[in-house]
Coordinates of C-alpha atoms and ligand atoms in Angstrom, one line a residue:
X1 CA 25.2 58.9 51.2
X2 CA 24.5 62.4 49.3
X3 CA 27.9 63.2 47.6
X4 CA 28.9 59.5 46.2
X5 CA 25.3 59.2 44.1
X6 CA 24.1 55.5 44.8
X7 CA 24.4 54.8 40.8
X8 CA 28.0 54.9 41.4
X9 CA 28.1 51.6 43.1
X10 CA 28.2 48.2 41.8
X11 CA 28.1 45.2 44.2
X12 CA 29.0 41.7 42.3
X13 CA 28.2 38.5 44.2
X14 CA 29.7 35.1 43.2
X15 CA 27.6 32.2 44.8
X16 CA 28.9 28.4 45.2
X17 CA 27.7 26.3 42.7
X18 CA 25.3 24.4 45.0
X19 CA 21.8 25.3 45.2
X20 CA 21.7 25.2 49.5
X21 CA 24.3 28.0 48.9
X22 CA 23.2 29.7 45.3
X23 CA 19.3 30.4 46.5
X24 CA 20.1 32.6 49.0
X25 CA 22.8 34.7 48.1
X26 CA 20.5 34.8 44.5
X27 CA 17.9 36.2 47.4
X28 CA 20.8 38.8 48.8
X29 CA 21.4 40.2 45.7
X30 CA 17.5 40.8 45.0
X31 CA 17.2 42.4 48.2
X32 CA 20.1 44.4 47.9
X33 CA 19.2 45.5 43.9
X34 CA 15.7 46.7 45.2
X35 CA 17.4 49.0 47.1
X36 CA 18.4 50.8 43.9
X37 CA 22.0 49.4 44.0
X38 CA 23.6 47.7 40.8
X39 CA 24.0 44.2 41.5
X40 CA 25.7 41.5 39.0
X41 CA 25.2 38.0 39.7
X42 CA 28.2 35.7 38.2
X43 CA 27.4 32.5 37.7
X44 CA 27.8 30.1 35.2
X45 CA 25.0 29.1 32.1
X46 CA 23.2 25.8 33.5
X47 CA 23.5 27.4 37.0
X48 CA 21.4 30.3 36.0
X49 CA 19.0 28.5 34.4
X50 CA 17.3 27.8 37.7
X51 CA 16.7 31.9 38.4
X52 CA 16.6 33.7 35.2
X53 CA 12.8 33.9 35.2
X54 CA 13.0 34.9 38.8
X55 CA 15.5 37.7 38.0
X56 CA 14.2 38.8 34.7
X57 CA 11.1 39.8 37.1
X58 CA 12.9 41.7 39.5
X59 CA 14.4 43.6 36.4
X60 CA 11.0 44.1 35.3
X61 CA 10.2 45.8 38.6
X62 CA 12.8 48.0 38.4
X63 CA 15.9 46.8 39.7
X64 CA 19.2 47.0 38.2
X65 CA 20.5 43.7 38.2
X66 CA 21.7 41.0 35.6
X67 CA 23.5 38.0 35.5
X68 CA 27.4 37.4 34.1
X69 CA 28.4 34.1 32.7
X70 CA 31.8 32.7 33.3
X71 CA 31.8 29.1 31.4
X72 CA 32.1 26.2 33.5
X73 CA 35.8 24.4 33.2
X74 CA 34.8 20.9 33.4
X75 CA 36.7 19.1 31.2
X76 CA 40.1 20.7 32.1
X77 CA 38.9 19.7 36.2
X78 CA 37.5 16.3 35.0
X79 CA 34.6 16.5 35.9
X80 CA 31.1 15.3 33.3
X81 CA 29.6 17.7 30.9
X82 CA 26.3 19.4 32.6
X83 CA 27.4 18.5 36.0
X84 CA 28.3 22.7 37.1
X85 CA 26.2 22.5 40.6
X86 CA 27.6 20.2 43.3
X87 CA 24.2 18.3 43.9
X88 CA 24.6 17.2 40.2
X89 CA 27.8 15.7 40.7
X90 CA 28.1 12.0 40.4
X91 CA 29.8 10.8 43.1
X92 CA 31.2 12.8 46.2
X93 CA 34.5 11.7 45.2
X94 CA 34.5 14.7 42.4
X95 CA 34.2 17.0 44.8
X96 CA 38.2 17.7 44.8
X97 CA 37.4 18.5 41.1
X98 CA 34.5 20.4 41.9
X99 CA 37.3 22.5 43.9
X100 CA 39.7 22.8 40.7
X101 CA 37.2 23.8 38.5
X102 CA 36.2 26.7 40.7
X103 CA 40.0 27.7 41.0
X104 CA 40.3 27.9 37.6
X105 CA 37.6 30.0 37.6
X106 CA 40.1 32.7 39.0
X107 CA 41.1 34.7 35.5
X108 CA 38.2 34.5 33.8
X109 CA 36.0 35.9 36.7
X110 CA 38.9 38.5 36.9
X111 CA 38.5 39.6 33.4
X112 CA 35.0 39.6 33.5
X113 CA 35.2 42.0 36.1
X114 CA 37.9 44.4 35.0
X115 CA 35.4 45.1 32.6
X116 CA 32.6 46.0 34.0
X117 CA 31.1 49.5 34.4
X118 CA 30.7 50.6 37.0
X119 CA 34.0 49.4 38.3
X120 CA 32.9 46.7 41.0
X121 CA 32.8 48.5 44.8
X122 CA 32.1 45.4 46.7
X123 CA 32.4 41.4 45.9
X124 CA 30.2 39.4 47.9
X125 CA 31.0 35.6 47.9
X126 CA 30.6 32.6 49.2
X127 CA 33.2 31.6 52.0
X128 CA 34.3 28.6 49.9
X129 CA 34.9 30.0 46.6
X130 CA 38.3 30.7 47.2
X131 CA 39.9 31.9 44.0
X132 CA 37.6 34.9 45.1
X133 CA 39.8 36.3 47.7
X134 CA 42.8 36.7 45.0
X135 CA 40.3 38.2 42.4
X136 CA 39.3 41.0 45.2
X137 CA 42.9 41.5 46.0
X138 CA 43.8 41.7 42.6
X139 CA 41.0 44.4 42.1
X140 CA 41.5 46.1 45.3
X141 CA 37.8 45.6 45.8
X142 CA 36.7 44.9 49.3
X143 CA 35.7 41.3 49.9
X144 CA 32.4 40.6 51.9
X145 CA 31.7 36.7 52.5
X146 CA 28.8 34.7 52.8
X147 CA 28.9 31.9 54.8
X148 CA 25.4 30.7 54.7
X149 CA 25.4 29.9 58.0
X150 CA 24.2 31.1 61.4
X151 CA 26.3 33.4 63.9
X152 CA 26.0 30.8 66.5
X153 CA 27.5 28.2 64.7
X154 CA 30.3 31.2 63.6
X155 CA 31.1 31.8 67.1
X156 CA 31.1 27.8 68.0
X157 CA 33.1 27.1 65.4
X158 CA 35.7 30.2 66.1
X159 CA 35.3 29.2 69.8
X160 CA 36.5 25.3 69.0
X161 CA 39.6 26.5 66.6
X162 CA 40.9 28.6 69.5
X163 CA 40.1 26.4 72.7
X164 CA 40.2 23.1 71.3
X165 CA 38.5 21.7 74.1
X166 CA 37.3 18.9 71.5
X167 CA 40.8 17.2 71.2
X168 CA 41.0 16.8 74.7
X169 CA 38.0 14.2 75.1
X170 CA 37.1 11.0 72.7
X171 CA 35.1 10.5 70.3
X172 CA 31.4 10.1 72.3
X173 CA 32.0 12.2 75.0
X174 CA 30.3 15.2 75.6
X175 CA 32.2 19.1 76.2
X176 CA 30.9 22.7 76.8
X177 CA 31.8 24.8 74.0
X178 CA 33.6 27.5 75.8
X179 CA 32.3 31.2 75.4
X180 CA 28.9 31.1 74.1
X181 CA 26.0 33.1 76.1
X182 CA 24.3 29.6 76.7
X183 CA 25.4 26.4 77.6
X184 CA 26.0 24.2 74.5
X185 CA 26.7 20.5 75.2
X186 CA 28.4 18.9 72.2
X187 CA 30.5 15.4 70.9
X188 CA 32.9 15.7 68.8
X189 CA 30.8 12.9 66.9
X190 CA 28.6 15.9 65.7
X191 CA 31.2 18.7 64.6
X192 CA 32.0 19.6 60.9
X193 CA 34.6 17.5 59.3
X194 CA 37.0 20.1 60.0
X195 CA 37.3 19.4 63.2
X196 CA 37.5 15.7 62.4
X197 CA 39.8 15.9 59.6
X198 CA 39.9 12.3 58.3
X199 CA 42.9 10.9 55.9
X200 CA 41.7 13.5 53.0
X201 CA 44.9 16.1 53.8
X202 CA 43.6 17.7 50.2
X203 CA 40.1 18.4 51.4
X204 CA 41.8 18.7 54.8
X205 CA 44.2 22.1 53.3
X206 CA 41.7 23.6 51.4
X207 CA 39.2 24.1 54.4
X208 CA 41.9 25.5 56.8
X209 CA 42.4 27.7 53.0
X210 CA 38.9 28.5 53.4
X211 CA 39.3 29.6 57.0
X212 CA 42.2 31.7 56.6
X213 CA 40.7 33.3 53.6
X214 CA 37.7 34.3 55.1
X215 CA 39.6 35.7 58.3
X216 CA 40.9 38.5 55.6
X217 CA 37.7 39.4 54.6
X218 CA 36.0 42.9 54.9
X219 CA 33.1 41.4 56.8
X220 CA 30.5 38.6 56.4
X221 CA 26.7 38.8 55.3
X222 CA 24.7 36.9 57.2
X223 CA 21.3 35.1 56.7
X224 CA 20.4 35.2 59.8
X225 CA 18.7 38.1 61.7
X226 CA 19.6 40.2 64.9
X227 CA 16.5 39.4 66.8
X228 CA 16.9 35.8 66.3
X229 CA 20.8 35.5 67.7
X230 CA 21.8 39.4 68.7
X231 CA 23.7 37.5 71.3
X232 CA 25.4 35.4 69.0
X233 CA 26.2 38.2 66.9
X234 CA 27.2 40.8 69.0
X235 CA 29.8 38.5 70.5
X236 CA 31.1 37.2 66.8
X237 CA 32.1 40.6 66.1
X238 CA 33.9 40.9 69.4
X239 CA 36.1 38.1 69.4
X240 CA 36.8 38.7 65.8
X241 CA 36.7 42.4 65.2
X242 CA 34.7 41.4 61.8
X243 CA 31.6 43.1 60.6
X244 CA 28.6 40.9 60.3
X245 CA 25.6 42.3 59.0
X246 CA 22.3 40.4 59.3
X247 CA 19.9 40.8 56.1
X248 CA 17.7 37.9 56.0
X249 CA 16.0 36.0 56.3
X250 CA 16.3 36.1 52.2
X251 CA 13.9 33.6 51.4
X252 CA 11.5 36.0 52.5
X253 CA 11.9 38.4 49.3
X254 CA 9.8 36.3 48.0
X255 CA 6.4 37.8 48.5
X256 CA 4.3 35.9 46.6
X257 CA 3.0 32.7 45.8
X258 CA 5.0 32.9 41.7
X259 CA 7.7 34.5 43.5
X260 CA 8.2 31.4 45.9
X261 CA 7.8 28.8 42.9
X262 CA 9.9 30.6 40.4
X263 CA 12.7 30.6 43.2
X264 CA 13.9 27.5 42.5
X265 CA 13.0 26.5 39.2
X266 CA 15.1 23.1 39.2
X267 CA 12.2 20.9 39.4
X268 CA 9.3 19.4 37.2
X269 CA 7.6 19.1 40.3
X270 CA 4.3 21.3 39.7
X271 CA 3.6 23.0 43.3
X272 CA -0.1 23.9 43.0
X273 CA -0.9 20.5 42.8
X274 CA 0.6 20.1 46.4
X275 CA -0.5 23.3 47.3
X276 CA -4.2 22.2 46.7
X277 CA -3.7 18.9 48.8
X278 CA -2.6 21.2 51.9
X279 CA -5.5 23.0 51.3
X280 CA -7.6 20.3 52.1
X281 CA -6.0 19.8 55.8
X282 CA -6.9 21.1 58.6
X283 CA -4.6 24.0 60.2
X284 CA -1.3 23.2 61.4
X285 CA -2.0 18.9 61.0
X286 CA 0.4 17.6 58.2
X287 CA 4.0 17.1 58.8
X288 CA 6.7 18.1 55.9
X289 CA 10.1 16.6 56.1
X290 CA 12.6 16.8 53.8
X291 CA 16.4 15.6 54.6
X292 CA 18.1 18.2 52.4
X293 CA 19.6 18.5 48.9
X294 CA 23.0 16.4 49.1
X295 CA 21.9 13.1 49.6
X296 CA 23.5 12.1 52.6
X297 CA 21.0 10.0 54.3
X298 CA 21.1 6.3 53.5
X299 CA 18.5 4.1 52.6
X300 CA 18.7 2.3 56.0
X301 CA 17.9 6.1 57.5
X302 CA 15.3 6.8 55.0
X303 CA 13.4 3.6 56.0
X304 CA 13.3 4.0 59.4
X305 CA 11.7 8.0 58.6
X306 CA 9.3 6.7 56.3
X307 CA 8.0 3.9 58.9
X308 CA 7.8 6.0 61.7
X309 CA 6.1 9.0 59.1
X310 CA 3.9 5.8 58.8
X311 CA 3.5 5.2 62.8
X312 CA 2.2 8.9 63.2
X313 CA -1.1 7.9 61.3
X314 CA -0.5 12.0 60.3
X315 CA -1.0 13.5 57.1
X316 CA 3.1 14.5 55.4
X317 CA 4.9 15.3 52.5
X318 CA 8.0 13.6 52.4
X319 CA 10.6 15.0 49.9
X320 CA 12.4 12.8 48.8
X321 CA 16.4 13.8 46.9
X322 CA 17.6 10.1 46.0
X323 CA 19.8 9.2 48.7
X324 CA 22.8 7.4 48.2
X325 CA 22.2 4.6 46.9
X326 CA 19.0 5.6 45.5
X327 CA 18.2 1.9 43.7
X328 CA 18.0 0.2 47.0
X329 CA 15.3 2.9 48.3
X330 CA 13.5 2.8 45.3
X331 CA 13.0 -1.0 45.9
X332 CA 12.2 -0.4 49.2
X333 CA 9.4 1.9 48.1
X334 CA 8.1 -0.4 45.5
X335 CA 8.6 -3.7 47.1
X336 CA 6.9 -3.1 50.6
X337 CA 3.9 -1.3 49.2
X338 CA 4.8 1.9 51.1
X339 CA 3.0 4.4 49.2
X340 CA 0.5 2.3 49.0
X341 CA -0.1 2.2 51.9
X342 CA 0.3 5.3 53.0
X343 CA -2.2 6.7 49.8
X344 CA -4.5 9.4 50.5
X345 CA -2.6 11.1 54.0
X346 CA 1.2 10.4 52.3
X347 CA 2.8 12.4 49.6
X348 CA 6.5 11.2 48.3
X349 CA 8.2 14.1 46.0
X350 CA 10.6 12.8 44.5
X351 CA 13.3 15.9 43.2
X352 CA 13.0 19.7 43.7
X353 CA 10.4 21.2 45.8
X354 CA 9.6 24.8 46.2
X355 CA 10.3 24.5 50.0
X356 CA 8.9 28.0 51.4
X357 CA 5.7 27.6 49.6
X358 CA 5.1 24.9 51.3
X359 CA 6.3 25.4 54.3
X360 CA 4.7 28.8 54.9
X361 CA 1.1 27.0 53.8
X362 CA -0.9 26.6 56.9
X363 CA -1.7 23.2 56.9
X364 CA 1.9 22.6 57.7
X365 CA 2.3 21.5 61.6
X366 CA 5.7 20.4 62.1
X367 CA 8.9 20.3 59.7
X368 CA 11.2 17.2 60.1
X369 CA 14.6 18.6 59.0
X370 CA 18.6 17.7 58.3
X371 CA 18.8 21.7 59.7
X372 CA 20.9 22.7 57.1
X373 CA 20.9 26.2 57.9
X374 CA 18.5 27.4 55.0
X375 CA 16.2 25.3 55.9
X376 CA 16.3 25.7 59.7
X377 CA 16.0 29.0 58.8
X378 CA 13.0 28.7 56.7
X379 CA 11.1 26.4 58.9
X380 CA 11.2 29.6 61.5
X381 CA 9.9 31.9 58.7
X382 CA 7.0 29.2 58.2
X383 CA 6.5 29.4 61.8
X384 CA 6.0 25.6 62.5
X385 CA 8.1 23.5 65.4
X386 CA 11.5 21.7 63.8
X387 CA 11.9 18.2 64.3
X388 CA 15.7 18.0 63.6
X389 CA 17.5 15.0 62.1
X390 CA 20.9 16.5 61.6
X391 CA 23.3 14.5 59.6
X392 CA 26.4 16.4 58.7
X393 CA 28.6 19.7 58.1
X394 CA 27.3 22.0 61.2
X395 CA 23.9 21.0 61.4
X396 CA 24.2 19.5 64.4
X397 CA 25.0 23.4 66.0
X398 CA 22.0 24.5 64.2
X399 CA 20.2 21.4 65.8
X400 CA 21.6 23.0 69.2
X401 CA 20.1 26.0 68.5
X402 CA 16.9 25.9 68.0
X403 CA 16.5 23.0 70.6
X404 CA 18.3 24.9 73.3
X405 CA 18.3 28.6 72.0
X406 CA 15.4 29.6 70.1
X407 CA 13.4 26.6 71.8
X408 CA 11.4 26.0 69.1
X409 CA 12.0 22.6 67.8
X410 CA 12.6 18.9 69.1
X411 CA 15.4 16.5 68.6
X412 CA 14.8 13.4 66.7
X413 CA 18.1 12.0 68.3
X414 CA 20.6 11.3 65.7
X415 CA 24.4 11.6 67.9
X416 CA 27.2 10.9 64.7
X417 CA 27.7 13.2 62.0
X418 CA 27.4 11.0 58.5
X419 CA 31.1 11.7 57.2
X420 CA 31.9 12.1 53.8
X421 CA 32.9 8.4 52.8
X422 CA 30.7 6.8 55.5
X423 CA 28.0 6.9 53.2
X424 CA 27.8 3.1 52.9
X425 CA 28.3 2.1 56.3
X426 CA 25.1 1.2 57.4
X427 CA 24.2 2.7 60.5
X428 CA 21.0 3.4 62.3
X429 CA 20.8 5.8 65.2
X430 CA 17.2 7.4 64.6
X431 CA 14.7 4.3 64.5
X432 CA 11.2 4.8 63.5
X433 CA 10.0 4.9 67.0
X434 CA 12.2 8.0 67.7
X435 CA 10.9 9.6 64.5
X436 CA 7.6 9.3 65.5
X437 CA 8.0 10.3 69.0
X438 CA 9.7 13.4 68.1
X439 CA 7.4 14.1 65.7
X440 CA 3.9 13.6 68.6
X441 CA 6.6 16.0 70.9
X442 CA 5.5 18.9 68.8
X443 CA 2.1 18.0 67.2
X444 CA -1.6 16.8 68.7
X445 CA -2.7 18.2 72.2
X446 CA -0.9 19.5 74.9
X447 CA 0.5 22.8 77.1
X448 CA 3.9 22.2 76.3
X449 CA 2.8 21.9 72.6
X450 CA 1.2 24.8 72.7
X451 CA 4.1 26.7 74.2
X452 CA 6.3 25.6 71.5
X453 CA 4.1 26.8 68.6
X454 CA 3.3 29.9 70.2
X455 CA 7.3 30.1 70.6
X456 CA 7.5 29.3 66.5
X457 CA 4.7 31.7 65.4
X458 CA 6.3 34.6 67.2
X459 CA 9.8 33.7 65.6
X460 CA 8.0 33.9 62.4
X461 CA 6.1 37.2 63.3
X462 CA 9.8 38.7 64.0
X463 CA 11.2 37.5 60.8
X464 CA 8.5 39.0 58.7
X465 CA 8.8 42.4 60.4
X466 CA 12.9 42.3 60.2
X467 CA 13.0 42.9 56.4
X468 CA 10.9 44.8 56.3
X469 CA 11.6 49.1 56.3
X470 CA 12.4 49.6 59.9
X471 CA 13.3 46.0 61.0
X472 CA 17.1 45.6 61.4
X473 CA 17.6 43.3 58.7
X474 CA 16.3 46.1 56.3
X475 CA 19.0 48.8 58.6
X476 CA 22.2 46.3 58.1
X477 CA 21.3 46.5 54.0
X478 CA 21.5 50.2 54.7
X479 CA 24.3 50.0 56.9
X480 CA 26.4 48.2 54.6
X481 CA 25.9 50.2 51.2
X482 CA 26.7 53.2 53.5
X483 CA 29.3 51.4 54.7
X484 CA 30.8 50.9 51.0
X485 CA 30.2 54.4 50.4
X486 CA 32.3 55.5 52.3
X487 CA 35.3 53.3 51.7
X488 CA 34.6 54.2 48.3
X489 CA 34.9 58.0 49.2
X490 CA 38.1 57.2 51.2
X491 CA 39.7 55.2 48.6
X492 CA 38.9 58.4 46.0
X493 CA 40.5 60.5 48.3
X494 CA 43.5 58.2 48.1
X495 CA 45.9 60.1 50.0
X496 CA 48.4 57.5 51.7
X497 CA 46.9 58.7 54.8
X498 CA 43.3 58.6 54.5
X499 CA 44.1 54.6 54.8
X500 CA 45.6 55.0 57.8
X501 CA 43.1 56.6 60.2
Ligands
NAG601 C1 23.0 45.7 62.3 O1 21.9 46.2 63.0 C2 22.1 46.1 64.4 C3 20.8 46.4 65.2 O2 19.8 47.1 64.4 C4 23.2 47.0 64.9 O3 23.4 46.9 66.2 C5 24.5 46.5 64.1 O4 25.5 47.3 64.4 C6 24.2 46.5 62.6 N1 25.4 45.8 62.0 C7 26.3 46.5 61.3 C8 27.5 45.7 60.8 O5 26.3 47.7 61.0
NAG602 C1 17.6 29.3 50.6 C2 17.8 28.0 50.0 O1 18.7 27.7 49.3 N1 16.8 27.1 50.2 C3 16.9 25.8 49.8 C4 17.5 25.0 51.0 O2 17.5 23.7 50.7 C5 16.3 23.1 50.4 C6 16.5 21.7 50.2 O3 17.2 21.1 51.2 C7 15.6 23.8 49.2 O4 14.4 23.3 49.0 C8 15.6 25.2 49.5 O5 15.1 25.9 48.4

């Protein structure tokens, strides 16, 4: 670290335009500029909108670290003015734009990079930005993905691509995924679309892109941490010979209360007003739920949660996105009375939520999830059991593990992934009765209960320690700016042989 001064270095990340995947690595790069490292965020206007406030604190504090605009090509991808985040999109059929207008995003990210000073030493970015790759090859910067995922679901994935014990059974029928440390039952009902590759070939050739792309990396960031999946991790790097190092969990940068709120500053939603509802709950008794940011549930779904959020006669906050089809749920809501009913013990947000406030409020018993990975990973930070309600990419892995590997959280029972197009089919696997079952599995009285929450707290105990100096999220951040460093130094040596060994 001593010869090649820290001030020297100049790590740039580029998130995806969606918030699931712009709030953490946004988290990342506050972690890593803390640490005294320049960090540029490059992302476009409206996108930054949502974190300025949260950044121009950090800068406050200290840390070197701004934010680069690249403009947003919508018209040229045909896709609306103001839509630059993929939750804002209209319909999923833009999402193929979506994909263009990133592309295009190629030279002007490479320009806007040329000219920085110091020179960029590392690009961190997310797996599916793909111009990326070309722009760090161009450079001859080395290219660190983030893949907002776990290292479990890396290493099931990887596992499926090279056995493809999937293709050999039908659609219902359950397999082993070969190779993992535990045994992990799966359908092929419940993998990511790319193992289901439906008549899109477009969407089809730009995820195998994405693969092969992110094979060539220099290594992967992970939200995840070592004492949650060192297993999982450990054997990753084996079968791939990639680095992965483990820095989060990120959300937990955010120390305080403003910190939490100002995270994701997308919503008119004011938090204090929900915080001082918890505060009148006992410990541990009010359920949160909230079925992620893109919309994928379908009224039918959403019905069936809210009746059997109804049948637990338990305090919740229900978060609420829109749905597809939002119309048909707001009738639902309006024309059966059910907040109405539900007045007093029932809170419906409708939009943005600052999630890890709540979550990490006491009051909160149980967290009824899509376990996108953010989230799962959030509800362990918050310490509460996971109901999980998995409904598409590789959240039914993440399901897997915490039901069968960190043991802290419950099914809810949904079998079929909700593909992109199926939308409208009306389809109900998780009836109210299995909501509320799930749901009394993990709350009320009860040994097993208690196991499962002791289970959670400790999870959460472990998580809180890991970023901290000494915890091994904390040493990977170290690790890997020492790890620049050097292939800096290496690279400044640039003798043609100082590559080779
Ligand atoms: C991250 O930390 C763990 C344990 O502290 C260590 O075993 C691992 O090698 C580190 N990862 C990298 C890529 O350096
Ligand atoms: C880290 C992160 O991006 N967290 C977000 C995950 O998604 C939920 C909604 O599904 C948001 O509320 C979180 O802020």
């Amino acid at each position: 670290m001593d010869s090649t001064p820290l001030s020297n270095l100049h790590f740039v990340f580029i998130p995806l335009m969606a918030p699931g995947h712009l709030l953490p690595m946004v988290d990342m790069a506050k972690m890593l500029a803390r640490r005294k490292v320049k960090v540029s965020i490059v992302t476009t206007p409206l996108n930054s909108i949502h974190f300025q406030a949260s950044i121009d604190r950090e800068i406050q504090s200290g840390s070197p670290i701004q934010i680069l605009h690249v403009q947003f090509p919508w018209a040229e991808a045909g896709i609306p003015k103001g839509c630059e985040s993929q939750d804002t999109l209209p319909s999923m059929n833009l999402l193929y734009n979506f994909n263009v207008a990133l592309n295009l995003l190629q030279h002007p990210i490479e320009e806007l990079l040329q000219n920085q000073s110091p020179f960029p030493s590392c690009i961190v970015s997310d797996k599916n930005f793909l111009c990326v790759a070309d722009v760090a090859d161009k450079l001859n910067v080395p290219r660190i993905i983030f893949d907002g995922t776990s290292c479990f679901s890396l290493l099931c994935c990887h596992s499926l691509n090279k056995n493809k014990v999937h293709q050999a059974v039908s659609y219902d029928e359950k397999f082993v995924v070969p190779g993992l440390p535990h045994k992990i039952e799966l359908r092929r009902s419940q993998l990511p679309g790319i193992f289901y590759p439906g008549t899109d070939l477009k969407l089809q050739a730009f995820r195998e892109a994405i693969g092969e792309a992110a094979k060539k990396a220099y290594g992967i960031m992970a939200n995840s941490f070592e004492e949650l999946e060192a297993e999982y991790v450990e054997e990753y790097e084996r079968v791939t010979g990639q680095k992965v190092w483990c820095v989060g969990p990120v959300s937990l940068c955010n120390k305080d209360d403003t910190e939490k709120a100002l995270r994701s500053k997308r919503n008119s939603n004011d938090e204090s007003k929900y915080v001082k509802w918890l505060d009148s709950w006992p410990e541990r008794s009010v359920i949160y739920v909230c079925l992620g940011s893109q919309n994928r549930a379908t009224p039918e779904q959403l019905i069936e949660v809210g009746l059997g959020l109804e049948a637990t006669k338990r305090p919740f906050i229900w978060v609420l996105r829109g749905a597809y089809r939002r119309e048909e749920m707001e009738k639902w809501l309006l024309e059966e009375g059910f907040e109405e009913r539900v007045k007093g013990r029932g809170i419906l947000i409708k939009g943005w939520v600052a999630q890890v406030l709540i979550l990490s409020h006491r009051a909160i018993g149980a967290f009824l999830t899509h376990c996108g990975w953010n989230s799962t990973l959030e509800g362990i930070c918050g310490g509460v059991p996971l109901v999980s309600y998995p409904l598409y990419a590789e959240q039914f892995l993440n399901e897997k593990f915490v039901v069968q590997v960190v043991e802290s959280g419950v099914s809810a029972g949904a079998e079929t992934v909700v593909r992109l197009g199926d939308e409208f089919k009306s389809r109900v696997e998780v009836t109210r009765d299995n909501v509320r079952d799930s749901i009394e599995k993990v709350m009320g009285e009860g040994k097993e209960k208690d196991v499962i929450r002791e289970r959670a707290r400790n999870y959460a105990d472990m998580a809180s320690k890991t970023i901290q100096e000494g915890g091994s999220s904390y040493n990977n951040m170290s690790l890997l700016i020492e790890d620049i460093v050097r292939l800096k130094m290496s690279q400044q040596k640039a003798t043609p042989n100082a590559f080779l060994d």
